[in-house]
PDB file of C-alpha atoms in Angstrom:
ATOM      1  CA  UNK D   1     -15.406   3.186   2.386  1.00 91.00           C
ATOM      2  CA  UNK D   2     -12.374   3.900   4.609  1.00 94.00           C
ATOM      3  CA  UNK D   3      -8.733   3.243   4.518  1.00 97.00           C
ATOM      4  CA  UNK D   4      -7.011   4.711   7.515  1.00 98.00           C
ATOM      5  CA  UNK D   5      -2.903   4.519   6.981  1.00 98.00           C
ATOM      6  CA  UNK D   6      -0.867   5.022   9.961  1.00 98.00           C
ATOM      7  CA  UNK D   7       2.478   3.934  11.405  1.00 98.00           C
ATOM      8  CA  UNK D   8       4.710   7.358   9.010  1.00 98.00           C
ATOM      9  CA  UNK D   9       6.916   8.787  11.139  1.00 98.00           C
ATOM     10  CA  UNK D  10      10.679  10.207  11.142  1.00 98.00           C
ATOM     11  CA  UNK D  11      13.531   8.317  10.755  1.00 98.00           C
ATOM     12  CA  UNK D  12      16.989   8.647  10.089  1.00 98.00           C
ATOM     13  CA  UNK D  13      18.612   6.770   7.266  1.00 98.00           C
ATOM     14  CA  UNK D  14      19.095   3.091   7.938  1.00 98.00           C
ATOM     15  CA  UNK D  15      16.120   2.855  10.498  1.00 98.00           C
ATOM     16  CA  UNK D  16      12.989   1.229   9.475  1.00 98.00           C
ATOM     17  CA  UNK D  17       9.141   2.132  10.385  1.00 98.00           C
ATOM     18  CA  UNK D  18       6.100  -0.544   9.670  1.00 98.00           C
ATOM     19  CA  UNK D  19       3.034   1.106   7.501  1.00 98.00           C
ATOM     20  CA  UNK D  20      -0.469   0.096   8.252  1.00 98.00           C
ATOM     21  CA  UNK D  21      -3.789   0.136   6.384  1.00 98.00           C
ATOM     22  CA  UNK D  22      -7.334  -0.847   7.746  1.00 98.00           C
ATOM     23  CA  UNK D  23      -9.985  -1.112   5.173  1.00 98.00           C
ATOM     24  CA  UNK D  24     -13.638  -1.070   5.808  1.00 97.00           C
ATOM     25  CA  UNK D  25     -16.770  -0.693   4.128  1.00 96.00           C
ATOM     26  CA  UNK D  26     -15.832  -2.585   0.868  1.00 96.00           C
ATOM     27  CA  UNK D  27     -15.111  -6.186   0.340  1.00 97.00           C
ATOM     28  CA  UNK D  28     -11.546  -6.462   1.890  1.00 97.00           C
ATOM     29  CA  UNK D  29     -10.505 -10.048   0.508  1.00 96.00           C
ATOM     30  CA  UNK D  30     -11.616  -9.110  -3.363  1.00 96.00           C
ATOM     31  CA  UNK D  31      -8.931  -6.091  -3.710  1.00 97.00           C
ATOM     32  CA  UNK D  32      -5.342  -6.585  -4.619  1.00 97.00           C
ATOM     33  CA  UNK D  33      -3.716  -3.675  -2.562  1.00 98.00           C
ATOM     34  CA  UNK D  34      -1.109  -1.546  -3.402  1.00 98.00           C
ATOM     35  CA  UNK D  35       1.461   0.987  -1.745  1.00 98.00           C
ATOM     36  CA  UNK D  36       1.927   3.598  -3.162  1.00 98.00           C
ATOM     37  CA  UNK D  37       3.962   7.130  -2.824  1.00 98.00           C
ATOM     38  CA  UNK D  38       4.166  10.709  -3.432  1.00 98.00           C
ATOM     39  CA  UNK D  39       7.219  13.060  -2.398  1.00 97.00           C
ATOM     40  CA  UNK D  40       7.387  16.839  -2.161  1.00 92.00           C
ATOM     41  CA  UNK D  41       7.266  18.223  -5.741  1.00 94.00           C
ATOM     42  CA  UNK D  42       6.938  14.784  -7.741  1.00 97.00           C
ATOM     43  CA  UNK D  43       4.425  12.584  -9.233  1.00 97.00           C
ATOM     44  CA  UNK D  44       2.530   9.769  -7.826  1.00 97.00           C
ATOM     45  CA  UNK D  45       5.218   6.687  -7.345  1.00 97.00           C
ATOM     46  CA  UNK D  46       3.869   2.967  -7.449  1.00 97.00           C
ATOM     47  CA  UNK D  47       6.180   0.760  -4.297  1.00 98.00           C
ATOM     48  CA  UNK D  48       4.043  -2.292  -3.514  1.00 98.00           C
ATOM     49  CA  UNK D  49       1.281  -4.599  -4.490  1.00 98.00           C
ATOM     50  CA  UNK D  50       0.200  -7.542  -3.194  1.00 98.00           C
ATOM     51  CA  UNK D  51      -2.552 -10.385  -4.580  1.00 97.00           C
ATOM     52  CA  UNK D  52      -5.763 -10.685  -2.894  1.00 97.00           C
ATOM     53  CA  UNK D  53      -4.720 -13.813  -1.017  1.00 96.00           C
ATOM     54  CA  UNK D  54      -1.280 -12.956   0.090  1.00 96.00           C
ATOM     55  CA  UNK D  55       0.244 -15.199  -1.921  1.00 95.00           C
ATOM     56  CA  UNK D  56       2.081 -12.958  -4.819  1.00 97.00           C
ATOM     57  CA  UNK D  57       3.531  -9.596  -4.388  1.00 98.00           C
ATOM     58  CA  UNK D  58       5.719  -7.601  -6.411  1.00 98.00           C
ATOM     59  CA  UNK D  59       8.191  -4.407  -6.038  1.00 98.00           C
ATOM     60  CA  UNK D  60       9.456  -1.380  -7.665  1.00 98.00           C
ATOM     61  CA  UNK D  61      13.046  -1.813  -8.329  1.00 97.00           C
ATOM     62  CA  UNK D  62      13.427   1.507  -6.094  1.00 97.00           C
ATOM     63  CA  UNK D  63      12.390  -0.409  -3.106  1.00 98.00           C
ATOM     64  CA  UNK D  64      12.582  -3.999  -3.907  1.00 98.00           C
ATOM     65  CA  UNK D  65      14.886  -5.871  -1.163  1.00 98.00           C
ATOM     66  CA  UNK D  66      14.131  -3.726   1.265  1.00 98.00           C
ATOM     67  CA  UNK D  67      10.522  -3.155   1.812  1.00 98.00           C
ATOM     68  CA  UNK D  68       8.074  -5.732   2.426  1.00 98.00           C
ATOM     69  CA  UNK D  69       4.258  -5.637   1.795  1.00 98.00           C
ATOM     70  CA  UNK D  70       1.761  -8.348   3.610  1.00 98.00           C
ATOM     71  CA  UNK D  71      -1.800  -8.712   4.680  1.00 98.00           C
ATOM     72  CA  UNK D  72      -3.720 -10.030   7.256  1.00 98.00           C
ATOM     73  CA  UNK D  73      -7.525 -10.778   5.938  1.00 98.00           C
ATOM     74  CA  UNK D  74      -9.332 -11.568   9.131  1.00 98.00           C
ATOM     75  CA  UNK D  75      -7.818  -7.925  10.167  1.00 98.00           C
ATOM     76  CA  UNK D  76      -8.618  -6.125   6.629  1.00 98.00           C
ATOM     77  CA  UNK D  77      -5.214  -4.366   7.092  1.00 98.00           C
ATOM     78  CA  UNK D  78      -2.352  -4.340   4.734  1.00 98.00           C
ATOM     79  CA  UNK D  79       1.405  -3.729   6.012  1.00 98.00           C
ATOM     80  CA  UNK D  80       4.373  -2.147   4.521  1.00 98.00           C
ATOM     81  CA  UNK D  81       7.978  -3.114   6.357  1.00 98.00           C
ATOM     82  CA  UNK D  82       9.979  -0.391   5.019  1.00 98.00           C
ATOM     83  CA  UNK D  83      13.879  -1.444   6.177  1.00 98.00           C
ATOM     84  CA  UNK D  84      17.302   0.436   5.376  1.00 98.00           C
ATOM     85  CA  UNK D  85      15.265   3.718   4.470  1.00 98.00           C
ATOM     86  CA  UNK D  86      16.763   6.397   2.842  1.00 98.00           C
ATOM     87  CA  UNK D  87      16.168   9.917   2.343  1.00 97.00           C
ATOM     88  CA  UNK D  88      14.487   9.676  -0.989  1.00 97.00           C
ATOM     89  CA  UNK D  89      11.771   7.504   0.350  1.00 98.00           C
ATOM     90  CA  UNK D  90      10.643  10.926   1.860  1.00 98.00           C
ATOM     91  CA  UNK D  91       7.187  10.906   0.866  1.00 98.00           C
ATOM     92  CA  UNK D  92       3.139  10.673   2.081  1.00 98.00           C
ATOM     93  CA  UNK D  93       2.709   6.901   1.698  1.00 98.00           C
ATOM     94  CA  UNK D  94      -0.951   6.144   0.571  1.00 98.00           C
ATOM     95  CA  UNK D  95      -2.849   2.493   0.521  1.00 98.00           C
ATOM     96  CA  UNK D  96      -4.870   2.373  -2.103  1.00 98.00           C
ATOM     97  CA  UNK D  97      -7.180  -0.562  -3.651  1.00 97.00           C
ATOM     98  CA  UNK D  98      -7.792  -1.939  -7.358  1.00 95.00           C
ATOM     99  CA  UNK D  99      -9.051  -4.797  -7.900  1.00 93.00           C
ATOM    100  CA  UNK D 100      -6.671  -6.434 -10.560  1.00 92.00           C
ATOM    101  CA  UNK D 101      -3.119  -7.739  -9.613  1.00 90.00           C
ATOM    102  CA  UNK D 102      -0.029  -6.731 -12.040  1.00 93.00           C
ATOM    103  CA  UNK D 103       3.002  -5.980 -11.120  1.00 94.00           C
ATOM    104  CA  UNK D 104       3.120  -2.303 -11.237  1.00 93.00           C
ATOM    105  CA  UNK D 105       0.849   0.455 -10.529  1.00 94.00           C
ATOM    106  CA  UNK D 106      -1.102   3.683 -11.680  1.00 94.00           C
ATOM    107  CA  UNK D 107       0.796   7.230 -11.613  1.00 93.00           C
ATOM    108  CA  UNK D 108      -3.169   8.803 -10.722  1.00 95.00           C
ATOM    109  CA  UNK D 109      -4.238   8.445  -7.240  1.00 93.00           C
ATOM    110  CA  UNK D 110      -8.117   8.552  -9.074  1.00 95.00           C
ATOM    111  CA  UNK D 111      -7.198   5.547 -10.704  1.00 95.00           C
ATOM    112  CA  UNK D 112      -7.528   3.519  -7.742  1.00 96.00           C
ATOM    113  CA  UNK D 113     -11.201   2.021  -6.861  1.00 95.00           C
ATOM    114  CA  UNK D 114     -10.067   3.256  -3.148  1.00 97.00           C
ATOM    115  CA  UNK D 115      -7.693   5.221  -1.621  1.00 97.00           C
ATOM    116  CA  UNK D 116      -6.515   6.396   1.944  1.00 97.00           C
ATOM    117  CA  UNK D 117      -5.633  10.069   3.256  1.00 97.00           C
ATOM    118  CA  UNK D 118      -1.884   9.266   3.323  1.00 98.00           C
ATOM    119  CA  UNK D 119       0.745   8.955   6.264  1.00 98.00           C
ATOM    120  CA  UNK D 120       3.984  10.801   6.299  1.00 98.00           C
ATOM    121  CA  UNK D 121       7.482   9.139   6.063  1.00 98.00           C
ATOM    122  CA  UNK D 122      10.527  11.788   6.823  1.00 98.00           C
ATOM    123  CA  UNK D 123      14.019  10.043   6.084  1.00 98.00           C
ATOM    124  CA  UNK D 124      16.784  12.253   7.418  1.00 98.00           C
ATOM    125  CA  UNK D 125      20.662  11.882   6.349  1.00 94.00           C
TER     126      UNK D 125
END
């Protein structure tokens, strides 16, 4: 099982960067997937989920009207638009599968059926 993140980067505050996530050796279409965040310091921070179809997603209130999860099936890759960043969404910005859909997430990384190595997001004032 793999889930390779990539698209973290630095950015000042106000820019925007687009997270990816390509998932393989598991059954892509059957996961809910989730965002989810970690900063320097702090404890593992839930940001995104979204339903195994697409067709429901949900936010924390820290990022909600400005980030944007999606999916794309036939691509087994999940996307985060992260718009109007600021500094405290500094953090290593994981993917990470379970496979039931709430609206909210798990504070352990473990809890997660599958899990990527991270990409780093730098927000500078």
């Amino acid at each position: 099982v793999h889930l390779v993140e990539s698209g973290g980067g630095s950015v000042q505050a106000g820019g925007s960067l687009r997270l990816s996530c390509v998932a393989s050796g598991f059954t892509f279409t059957h996961y809910p997937m989730s965002w989810v965040r970690q900063a320097p310091g702090k404890g593992l921070e839930w940001v995104a989920v979204i339903d195994s179809g697409g067709d429901s997603t949900c936010y924390s209130d820290s990022v909600k009207g400005r980030f944007t999860i999606s999916r794309d099936n036939a691509e087994n890759t999940v996307y985060l638009q992260m718009n109007s960043l600021k500094p405290e969404d500094t953090a290593m910005y994981y993917c990470a599968a379970y496979p039931a859909h709430f609206c909210g997430g798990w504070r352990t990384i473990s809890v997660y059926h599958y899990s990527g190595q991270g990409t780093q997001v730098t927000v500078s004032s």
